[in-house]
Coordinates of C-alpha atoms in Angstrom, one line a residue:
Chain A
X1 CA -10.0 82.4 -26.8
X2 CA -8.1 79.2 -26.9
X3 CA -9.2 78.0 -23.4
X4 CA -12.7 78.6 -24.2
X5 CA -12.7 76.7 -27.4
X6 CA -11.6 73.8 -25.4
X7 CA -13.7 74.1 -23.2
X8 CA -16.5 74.4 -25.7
X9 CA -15.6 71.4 -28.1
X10 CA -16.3 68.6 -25.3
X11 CA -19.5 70.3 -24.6
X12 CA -20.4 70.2 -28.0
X13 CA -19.3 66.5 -28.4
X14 CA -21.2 65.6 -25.4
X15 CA -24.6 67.1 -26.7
X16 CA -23.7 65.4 -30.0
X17 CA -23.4 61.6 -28.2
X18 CA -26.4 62.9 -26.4
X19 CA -28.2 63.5 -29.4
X20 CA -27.3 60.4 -31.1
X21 CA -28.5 58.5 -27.9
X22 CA -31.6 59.9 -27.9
X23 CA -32.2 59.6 -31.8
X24 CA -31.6 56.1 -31.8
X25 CA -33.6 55.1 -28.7
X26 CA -36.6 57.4 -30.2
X27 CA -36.1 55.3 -33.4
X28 CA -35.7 51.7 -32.7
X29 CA -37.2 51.6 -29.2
X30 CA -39.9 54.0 -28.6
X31 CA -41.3 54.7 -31.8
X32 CA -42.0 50.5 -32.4
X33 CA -43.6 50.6 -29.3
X34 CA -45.6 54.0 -29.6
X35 CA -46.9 52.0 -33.3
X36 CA -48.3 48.6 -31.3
X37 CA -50.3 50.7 -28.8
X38 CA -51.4 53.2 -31.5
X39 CA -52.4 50.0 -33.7
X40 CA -53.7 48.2 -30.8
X41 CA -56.4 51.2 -29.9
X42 CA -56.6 52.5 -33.2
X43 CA -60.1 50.7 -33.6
X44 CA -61.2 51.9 -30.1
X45 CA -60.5 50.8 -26.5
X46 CA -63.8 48.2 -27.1
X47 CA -62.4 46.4 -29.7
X48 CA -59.1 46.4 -27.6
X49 CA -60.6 44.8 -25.1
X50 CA -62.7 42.7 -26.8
X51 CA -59.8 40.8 -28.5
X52 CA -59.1 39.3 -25.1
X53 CA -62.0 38.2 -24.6
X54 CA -61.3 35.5 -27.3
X55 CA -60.9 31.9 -25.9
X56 CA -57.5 30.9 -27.2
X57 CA -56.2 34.2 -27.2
X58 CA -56.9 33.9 -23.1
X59 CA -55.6 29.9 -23.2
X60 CA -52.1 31.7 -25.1
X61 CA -52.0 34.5 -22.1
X62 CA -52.4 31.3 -19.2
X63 CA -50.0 29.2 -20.9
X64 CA -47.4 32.0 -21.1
X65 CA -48.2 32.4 -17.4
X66 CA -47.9 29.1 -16.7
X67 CA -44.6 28.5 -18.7
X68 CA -43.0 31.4 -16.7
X69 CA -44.0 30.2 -13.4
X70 CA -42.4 27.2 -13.7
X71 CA -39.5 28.3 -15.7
X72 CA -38.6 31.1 -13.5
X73 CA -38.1 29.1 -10.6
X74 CA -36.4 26.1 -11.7
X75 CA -33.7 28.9 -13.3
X76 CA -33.4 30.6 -10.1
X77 CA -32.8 27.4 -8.3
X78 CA -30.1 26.4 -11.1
X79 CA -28.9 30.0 -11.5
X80 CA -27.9 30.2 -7.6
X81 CA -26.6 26.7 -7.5
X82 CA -24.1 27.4 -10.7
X83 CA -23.2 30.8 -9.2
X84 CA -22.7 29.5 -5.9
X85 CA -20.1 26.8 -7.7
X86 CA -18.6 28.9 -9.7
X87 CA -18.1 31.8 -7.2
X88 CA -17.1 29.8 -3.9
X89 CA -15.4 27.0 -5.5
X90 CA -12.3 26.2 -7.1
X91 CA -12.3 23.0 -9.1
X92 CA -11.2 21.6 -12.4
X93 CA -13.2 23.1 -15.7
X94 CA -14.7 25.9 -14.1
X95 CA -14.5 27.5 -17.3
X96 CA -15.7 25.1 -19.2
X97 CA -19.1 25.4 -17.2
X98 CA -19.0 29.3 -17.5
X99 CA -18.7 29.1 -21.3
X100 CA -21.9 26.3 -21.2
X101 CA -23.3 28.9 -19.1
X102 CA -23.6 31.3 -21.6
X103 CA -24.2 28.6 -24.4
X104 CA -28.1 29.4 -24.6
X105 CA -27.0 33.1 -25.3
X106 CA -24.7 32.1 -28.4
X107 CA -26.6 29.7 -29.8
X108 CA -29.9 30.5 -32.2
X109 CA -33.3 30.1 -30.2
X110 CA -34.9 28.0 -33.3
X111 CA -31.4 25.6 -32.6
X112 CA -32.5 25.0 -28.8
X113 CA -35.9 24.1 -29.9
X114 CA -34.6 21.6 -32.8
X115 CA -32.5 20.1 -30.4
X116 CA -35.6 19.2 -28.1
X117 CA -37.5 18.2 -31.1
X118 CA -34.5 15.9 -32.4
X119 CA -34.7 14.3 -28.7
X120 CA -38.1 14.1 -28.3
X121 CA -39.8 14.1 -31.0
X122 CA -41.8 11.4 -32.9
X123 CA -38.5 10.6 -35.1
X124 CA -36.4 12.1 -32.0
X125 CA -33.8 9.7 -30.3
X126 CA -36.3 9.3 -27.4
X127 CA -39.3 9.1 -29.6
X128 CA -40.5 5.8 -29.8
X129 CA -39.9 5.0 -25.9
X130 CA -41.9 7.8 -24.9
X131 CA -44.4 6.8 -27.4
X132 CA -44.6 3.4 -25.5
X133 CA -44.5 5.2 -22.3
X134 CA -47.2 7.6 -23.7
X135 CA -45.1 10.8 -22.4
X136 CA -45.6 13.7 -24.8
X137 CA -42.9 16.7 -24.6
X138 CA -43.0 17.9 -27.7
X139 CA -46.6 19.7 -28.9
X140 CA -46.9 20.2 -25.4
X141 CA -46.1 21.9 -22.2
X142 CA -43.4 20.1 -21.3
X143 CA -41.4 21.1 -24.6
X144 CA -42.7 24.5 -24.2
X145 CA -41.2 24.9 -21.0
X146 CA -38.4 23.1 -21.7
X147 CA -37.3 25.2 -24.7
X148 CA -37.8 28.2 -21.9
X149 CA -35.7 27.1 -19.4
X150 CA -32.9 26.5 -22.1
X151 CA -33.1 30.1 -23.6
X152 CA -34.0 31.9 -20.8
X153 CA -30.5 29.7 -18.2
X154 CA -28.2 32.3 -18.1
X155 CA -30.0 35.3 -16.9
X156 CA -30.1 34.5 -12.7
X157 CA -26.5 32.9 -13.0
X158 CA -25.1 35.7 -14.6
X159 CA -26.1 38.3 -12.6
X160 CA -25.3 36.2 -9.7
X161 CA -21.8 35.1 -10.5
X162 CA -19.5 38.7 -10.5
X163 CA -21.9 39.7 -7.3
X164 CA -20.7 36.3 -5.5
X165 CA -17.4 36.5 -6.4
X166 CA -16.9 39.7 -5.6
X167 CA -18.2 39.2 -2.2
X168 CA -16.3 36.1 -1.5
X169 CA -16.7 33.6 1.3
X170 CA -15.3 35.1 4.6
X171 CA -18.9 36.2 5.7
X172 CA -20.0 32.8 5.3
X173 CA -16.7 31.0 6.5
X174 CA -17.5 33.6 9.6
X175 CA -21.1 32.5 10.2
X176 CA -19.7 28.5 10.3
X177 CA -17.3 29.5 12.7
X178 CA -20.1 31.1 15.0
X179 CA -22.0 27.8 14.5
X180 CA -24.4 28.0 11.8
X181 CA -25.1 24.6 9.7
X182 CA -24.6 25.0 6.0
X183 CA -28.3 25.4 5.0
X184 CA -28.5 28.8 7.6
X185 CA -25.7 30.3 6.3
X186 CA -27.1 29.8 3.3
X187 CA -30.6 31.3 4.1
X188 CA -29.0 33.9 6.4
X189 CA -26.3 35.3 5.3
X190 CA -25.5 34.1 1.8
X191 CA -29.0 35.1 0.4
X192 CA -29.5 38.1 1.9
X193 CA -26.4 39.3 0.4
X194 CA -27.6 38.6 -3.2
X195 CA -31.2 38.9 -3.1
X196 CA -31.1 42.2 -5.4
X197 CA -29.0 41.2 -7.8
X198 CA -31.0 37.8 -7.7
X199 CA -34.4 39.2 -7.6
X200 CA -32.9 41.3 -10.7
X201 CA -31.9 38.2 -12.6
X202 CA -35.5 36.8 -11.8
X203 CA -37.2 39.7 -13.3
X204 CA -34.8 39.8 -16.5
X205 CA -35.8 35.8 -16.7
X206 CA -39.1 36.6 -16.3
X207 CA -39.2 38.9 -19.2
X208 CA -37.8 36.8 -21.5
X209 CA -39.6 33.8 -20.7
X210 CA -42.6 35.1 -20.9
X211 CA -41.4 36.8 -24.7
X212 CA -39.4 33.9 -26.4
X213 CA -40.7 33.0 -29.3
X214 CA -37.8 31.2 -31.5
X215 CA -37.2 28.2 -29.4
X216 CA -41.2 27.7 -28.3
X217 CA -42.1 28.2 -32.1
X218 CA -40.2 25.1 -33.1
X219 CA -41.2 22.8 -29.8
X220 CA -44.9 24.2 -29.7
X221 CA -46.7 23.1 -33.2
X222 CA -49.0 26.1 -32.8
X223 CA -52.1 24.6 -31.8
X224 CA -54.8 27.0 -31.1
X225 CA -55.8 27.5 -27.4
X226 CA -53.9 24.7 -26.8
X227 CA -49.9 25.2 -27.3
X228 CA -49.4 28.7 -28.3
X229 CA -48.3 31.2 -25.9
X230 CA -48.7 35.1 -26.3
X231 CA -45.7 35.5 -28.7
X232 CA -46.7 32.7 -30.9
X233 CA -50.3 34.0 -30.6
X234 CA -49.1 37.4 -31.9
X235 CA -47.7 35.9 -35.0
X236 CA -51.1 34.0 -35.3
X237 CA -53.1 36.6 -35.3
X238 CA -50.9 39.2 -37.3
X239 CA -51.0 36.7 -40.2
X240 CA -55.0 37.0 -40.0
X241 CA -56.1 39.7 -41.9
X242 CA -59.5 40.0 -39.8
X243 CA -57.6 39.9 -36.6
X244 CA -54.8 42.6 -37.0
X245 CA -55.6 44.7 -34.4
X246 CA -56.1 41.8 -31.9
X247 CA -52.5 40.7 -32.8
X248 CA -51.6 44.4 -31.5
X249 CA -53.3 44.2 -28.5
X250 CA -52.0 41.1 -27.4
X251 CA -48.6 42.6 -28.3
X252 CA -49.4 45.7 -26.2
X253 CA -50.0 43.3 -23.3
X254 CA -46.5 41.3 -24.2
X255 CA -45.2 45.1 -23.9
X256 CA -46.6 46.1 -21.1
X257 CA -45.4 43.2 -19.3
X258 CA -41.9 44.4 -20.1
X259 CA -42.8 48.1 -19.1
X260 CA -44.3 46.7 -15.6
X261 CA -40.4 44.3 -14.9
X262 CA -38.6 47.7 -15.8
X263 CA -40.7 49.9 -13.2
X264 CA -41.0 46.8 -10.5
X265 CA -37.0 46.9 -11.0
X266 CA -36.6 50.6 -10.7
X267 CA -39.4 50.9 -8.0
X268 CA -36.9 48.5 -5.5
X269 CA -33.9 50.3 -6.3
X270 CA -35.3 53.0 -5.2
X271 CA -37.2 51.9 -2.0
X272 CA -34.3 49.7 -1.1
X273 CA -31.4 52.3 -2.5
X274 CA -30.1 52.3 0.8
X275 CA -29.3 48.5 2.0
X276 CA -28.6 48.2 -1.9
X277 CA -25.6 50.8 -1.1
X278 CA -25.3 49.1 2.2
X279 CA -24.4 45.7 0.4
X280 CA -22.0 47.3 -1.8
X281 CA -20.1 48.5 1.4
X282 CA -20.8 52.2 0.4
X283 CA -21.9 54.4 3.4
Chain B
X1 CA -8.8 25.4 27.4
X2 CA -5.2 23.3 26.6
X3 CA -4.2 23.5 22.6
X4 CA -2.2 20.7 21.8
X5 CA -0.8 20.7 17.7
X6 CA 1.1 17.5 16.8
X7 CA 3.2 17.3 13.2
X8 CA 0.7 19.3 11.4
X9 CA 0.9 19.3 8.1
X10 CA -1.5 21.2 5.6
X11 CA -0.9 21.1 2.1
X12 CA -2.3 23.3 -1.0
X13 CA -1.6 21.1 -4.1
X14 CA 2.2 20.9 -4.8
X15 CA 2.7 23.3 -1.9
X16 CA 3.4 22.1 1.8
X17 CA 2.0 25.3 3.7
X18 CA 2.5 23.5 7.0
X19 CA 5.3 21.1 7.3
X20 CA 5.1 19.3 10.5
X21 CA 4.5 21.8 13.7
X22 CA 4.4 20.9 17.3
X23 CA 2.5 23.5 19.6
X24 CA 1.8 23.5 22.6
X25 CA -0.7 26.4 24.3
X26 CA -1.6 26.2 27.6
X27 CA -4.9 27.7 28.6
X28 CA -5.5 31.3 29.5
X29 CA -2.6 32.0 27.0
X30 CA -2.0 34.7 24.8
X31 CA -0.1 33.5 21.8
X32 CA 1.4 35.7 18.7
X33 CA 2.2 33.7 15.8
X34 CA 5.0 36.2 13.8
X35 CA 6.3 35.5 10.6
X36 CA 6.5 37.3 6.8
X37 CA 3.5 36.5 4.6
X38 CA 3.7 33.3 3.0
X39 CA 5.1 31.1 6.5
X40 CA 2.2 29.9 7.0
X41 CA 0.7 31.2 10.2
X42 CA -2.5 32.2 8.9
X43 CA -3.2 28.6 7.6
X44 CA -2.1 27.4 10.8
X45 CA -4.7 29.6 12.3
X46 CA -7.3 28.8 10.3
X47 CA -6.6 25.4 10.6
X48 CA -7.0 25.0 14.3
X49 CA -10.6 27.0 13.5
X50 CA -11.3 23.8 11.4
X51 CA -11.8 26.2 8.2
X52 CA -8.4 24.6 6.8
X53 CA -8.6 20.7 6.0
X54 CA -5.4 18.7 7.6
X55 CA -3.1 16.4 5.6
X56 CA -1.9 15.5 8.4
X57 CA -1.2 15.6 12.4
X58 CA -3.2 16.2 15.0
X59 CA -5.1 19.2 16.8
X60 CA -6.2 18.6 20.4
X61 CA -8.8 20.5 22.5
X62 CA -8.2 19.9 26.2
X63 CA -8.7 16.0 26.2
X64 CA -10.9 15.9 22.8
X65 CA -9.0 15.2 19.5
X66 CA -10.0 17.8 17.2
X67 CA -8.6 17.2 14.2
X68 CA -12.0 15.9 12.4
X69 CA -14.4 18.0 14.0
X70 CA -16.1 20.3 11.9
X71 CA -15.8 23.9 12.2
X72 CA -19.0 24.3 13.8
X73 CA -17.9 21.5 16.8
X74 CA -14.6 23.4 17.4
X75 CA -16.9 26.5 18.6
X76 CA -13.7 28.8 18.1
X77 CA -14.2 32.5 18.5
X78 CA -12.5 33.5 15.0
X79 CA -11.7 37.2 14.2
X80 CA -11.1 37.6 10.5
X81 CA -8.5 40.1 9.1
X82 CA -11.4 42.4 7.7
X83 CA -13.9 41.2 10.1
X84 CA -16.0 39.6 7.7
X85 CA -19.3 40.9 9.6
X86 CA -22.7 40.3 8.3
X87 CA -23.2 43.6 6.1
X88 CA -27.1 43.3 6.3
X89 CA -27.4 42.8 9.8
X90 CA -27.5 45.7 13.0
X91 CA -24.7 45.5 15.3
X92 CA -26.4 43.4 17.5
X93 CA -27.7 40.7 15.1
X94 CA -24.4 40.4 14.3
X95 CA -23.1 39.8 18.0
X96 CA -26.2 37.7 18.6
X97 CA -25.8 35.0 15.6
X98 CA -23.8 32.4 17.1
X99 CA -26.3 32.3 20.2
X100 CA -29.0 33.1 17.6
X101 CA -28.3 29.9 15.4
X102 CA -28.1 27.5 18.5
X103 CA -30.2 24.3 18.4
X104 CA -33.2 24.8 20.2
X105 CA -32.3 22.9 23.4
X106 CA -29.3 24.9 23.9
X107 CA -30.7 28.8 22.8
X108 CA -31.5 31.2 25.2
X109 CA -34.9 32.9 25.1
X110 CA -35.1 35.9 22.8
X111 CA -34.8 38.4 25.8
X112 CA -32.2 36.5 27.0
X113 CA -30.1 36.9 23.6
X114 CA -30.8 40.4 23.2
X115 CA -29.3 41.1 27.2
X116 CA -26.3 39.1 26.2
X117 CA -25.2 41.1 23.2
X118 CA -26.0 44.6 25.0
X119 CA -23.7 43.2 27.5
X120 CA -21.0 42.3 25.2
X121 CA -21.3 45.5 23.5
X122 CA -20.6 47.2 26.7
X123 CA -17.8 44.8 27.1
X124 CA -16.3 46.2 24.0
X125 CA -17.1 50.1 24.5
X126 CA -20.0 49.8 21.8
X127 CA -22.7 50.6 24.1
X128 CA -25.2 52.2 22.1
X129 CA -24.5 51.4 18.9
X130 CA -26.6 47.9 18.2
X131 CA -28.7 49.4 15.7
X132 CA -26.0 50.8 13.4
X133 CA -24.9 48.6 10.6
X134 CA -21.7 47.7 9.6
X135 CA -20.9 50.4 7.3
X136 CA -21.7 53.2 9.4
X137 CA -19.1 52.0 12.2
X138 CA -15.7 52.7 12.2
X139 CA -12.4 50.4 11.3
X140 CA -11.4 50.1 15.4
X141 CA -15.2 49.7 16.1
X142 CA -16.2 46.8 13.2
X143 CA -12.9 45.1 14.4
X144 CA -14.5 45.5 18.8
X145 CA -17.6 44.4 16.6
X146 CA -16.3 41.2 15.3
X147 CA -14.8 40.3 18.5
X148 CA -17.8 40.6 20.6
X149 CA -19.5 38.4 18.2
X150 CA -17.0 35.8 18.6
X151 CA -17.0 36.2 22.5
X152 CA -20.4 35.4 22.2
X153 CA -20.5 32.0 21.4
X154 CA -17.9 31.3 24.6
X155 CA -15.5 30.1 22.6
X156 CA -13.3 27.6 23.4
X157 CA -10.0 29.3 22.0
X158 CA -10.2 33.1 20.6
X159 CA -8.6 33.4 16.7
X160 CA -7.5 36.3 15.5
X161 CA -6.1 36.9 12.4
X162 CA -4.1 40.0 11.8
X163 CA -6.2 41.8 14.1
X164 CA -4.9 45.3 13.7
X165 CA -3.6 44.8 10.1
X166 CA -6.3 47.5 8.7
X167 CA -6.0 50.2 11.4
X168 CA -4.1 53.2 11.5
X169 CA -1.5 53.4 14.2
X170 CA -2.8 55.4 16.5
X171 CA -6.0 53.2 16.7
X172 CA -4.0 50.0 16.7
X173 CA -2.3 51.3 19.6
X174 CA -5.3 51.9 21.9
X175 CA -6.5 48.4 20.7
X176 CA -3.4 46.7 21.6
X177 CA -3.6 47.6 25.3
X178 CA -7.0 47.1 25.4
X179 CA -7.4 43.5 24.0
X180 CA -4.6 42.7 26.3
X181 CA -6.6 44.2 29.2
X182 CA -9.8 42.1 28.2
X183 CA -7.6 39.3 27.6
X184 CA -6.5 39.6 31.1
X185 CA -10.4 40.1 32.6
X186 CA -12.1 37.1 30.3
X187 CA -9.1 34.8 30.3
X188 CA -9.7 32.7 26.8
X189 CA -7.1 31.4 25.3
X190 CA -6.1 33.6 22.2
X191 CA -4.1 33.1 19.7
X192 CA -3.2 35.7 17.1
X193 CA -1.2 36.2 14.0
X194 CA 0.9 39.0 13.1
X195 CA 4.0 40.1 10.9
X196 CA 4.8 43.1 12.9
X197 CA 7.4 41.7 15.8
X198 CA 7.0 44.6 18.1
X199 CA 3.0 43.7 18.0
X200 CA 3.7 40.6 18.5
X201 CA 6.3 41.1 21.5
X202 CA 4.5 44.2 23.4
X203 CA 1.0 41.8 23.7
X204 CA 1.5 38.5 23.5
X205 CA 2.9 35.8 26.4
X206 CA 4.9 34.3 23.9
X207 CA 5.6 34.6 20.6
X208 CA 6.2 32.0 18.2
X209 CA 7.9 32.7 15.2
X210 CA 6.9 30.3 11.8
X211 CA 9.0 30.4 8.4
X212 CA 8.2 28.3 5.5
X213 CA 6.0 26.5 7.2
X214 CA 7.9 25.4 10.4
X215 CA 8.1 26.6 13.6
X216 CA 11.3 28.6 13.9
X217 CA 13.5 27.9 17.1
X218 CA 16.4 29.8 16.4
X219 CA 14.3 33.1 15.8
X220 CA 12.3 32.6 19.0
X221 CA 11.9 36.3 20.7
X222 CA 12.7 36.5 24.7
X223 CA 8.9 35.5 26.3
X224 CA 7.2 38.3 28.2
X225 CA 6.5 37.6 32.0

C-alpha cells in the first residue's frame, strides 16, 4: 500500500506541472494568437487580403524587410566577432564586455531609441552637424535600423559564446599547425563547428528584428508609407476604427513570420539531427 | 631534421614555465620529455610547434632560426593530447587538410591528395575507414587518425603530446610498439611528452626528464641503445 502511494504521488505531481504547463501556454500564448487570426478573417479571407493591398501598409511590410536584412547581418558579423573574443581570448575586462553584451537585453527598448534620438536628433548632440552635412538618421532608415541593431545585439553572440567556449581552440590551434592561414581556419573549421548554433542565433535575431516595436517607435516618427514598419503599422491601424481588421491581418503576418523561424528552426534540427549530435561529440 | 633549443625561456604572467633550457635533438631521434604536470614539458612542446610565444632563447631547425617563425612556417606534425580532429570532417578530410590547405603552387591535384591520405591511412591500419567521422572511431583509432594527419604534411619534427594519455592500457600498449615501429620505418624526428617513466623509457632514445621548468640532470634515466 505504502509503495504504491509513492509511487502514485510523483505521478500525480507530474500530471499536475503538466497541467499547469499546458494551461498557461493555452492562455497566454495560443489563445492571443488563435484571437489575431480569428480577427484578422473574421470579415472574410477577401477583406484579409485586401488590407495588404494598401500602399503603406505594403511600404511598412518592405521597410521591415529591409531593416532586417541589413540588421541581421551586421549582428551576425558582430555577434561572431564578440564570441570569437570572448571565447578564444583571454584579456583584461572580458567581463565588462559580456555584461555590455547583454546591455540591450536590460535596458528598456523606448531607452535605446531616446538615446539615438538624443544623439541624433535635431536637438541631439550631433544634430546640427548633420544638419549641415544634410545626413538624416533619425525619421529615417538609418535610425530605424540603428535602433534594431541595438535591441536585437545580443541574440547571435549569445548563442555563440557557451558553444565556443565549450569547444575551445585546439581544433583550430590543430588546423594552424597543419598549415592553414587564419582566415581558413576560420572558414573551415571554426564556422563549421558553430553554424547551428549560429544559424540559430540568426533566426532568433531575425524574429525580433523584424518585431521590435519600442526602440523603432521612438526613432521612426511614424510617417505613413514612409517610416513605419509592420509593428508600428499594427498600432496605426488598430487605433483606426475603419481599419481594425487590417491591423489583424498585418499582425497575423507579423505572427506568421514567427511561426515560419520556429518551423525553419525545428525543420534543420531535424534534417541535420545527426551532424548536430555529431558536433556535440555524441555518437 | 637537427632541433637545437638555446636558454628558452617561456613565461605566463608572473610565472616562468620555462626557465632557461638547452636541448639538443639530433635528427631521426625519438625523444620523451618526462616530468609531473606542471614542469613544463608540454609548453616546451608546444613551443617548438610555435603555438607557445618565447620570452626568450632560441629554437633552431637544422640551419634555420626558428624562433619567430609562425606556426604555419615551422610545418611541425603536432599530435594533440585529445587529438583535436576536425569533428565535421570524414577521416580522410581530416588526413588530407594540411596538403588540402597548401598554396596553389605547392598542392597536389585533387587525385593526387585523395591517393596520399588512402596511403597514409594504410600506413596507420585505418584502411577503410575514410568515410567515418570522428565520433564513430575509436580512442586508439582517432589517436592513428591524428597522426596520419600530421604525417601528412611531412613534417619537419613529429609533436606529440601525451600520446597515449586517454587510452586504456591494453591499447596503449599495442600503440607503444607500434609508433616505435613506424618511428623506425619513416624516421622523423619525434618528440613526445609523458609523465609515465616506464613510457617514457620502454620507447623513447632518450629521455629527458624537466622539473619546474629546467631540464633535470641529476634525474636523467640510463638512454636506450
Amino acid at each position: 500500500m505504502s509503495s504504491r502511494r509513492a509511487l502514485s504521488e510523483p505521478r500525480a505531481i507530474r500530471w499536475l506541472l503538466i497541467a499547469i504547463t499546458l494551461a498557461f501556454l493555452i492562455v497566454f500564448l495560443l489563445l492571443p494568437l488563435l484571437i489575431v487570426f480569428t480577427q484578422a478573417l473574421s470579415h472574410g479571407l477577401g477583406t484579409f487580403l485586401r488590407s495588404f493591398g494598401d500602399a503603406d501598409t505594403l511600404a511598412a511590410i518592405k521597410l521591415t524587410l529591409i531593416t532586417a536584412a541589413i540588421a541581421v547581418p551586421l549582428n551576425s558579423i558582430f555577434g561572431i566577432a564578440a564570441a570569437w573574443a570572448i571565447a578564444k581570448f583571454d584579456f583584461r575586462g572580458k567581463n565588462l564586455l559580456i555584461t555590455l553584451i547583454d546591455l540591450p537585453f536590460s535596458v528598456s527598448p523606448v531607452i535605446a531609441g531616446m538615446v539615438f534620438v538624443l544623439l541624433f536628433g535635431r536637438q541631439g548632440w550631433l544634430g546640427p552637424w548633420m544638419a549641415a552635412h544634410d545626413i538624416k538618421i533619425i525619421f529615417a532608415l538609418p535610425g530605424i535600423v540603428l535602433a534594431t541593431v541595438f535591441v536585437t545585439f545580443p541574440f547571435v553572440a549569445r548563442e555563440l559564446i557557451p558553444l565556443m567556449q565549450a569547444q575551445g581552440t585546439e581544433e583550430e590551434q590543430a588546423a594552424l599547425t597543419l598549415g592553414a592561414s587564419g582566415f581558413r581556419t576560420f572558414w573551415h573549421i571554426t564556422l563549421p563547428n558553430i553554424r547551428w548554433g549560429l544559424l540559430y542565433g540568426v533566426l532568433l535575431c531575425n524574429a525580433r528584428a523584424m518585431g521590435e516595436f519600442g526602440a523603432v517607435s521612438v526613432v521612426s516618427g511614424h510617417i505613413r508609407g514612409l517610416t513605419n514598419t509592420m509593428p508600428l503599422q499594427v498600432e496605426l491601424l488598430y487605433n483606426d476604427p475603419g481599419a481594425y481588421s487590417a491591423a489583424f491581418a498585418v499582425a497575423s503576418l507579423l505572427a506568421l513570420l514567427g511561426f515560419v523561424t520556429l518551423a525553419l528552426k525545428n525543420f534543420l534540427e531535424w534534417r541535420h539531427g545527426d551532424e548536430l549530435a555529431a558536433l556535440r561529440g555524441r555518437t | 631534421m637537427d632541433i637545437s633549443i638555446r636558454q628558452l625561456g617561456v613565461r605566463y604572467g608572473d610565472v616562468n614555465a620555462l626557465r632557461g633550457v638547452d636541448l639538443e635533438i639530433p635528427s631521426g631521434e625519438l625523444l620523451a620529455l618526462l616530468g609531473p604536470s606542471g614542469s613544463g614539458k608540454t609548453t616546451l612542446l608546444r613551443a617548438i610547434a610555435g603555438l607557445e610565444p618565447v620570452d626568450s632563447g632560441q629554437i633552431v631547425f637544422g640551419k634555420q632560426d626558428a624562433t619567430r617563425l609562425s606556426v604555419q612556417e615551422r610545418r611541425v606534425g603536432f599530435v594533440f593530447q585529445h587529438y583535436a580532429l576536425f569533428k565535421h570532417m570524414s577521416v580522410l578530410d581530416n588526413v588530407t587538410f594540411g596538403l588540402r590547405m597548401r598554396g596553389r603552387d605547392t598542392r597536389p591535384p585533387n587525385d593526387e591528395i585523395g591517393r596520399r591520405g588512402r596511403e597514409l591511412l594504410e600506413l596507420v591500419q585505418l584502411g577503410g575507414l575514410e568515410d567515418r567521422y570522428p565520433n564513430q572511431l575509436s580512442g586508439g583509432q582517432r589517436q592513428r587518425v591524428a597522426l596520419a594527419r600530421a604525417l601528412a604534411i611531412e613534417p619537419s619534427v613529429l609533436l606529440l603530446d601525451e600520446p597515449f594519455g586517454a587510452l586504456d592500457a591494453k591499447v596503449r600498449r599495442e600503440l607503444r610498439v607500434w609508433l616505435r615501429q613506424l618511428h623506425d620505418d619513416t624516421g622523423y624526428t619525434t618528440i613526445f611528452v609523458t609523465h609515465d617513466e616506464s613510457e617514457a623509457t620502454e620507447l623513447a632514445d632518450r629521455v629527458v626528464t624537466l622539473d619546474a621548468g629546467k631540464i633535470n640532470t641529476q634525474a636523467q634515466p640510463a638512454a636506450l641503445a
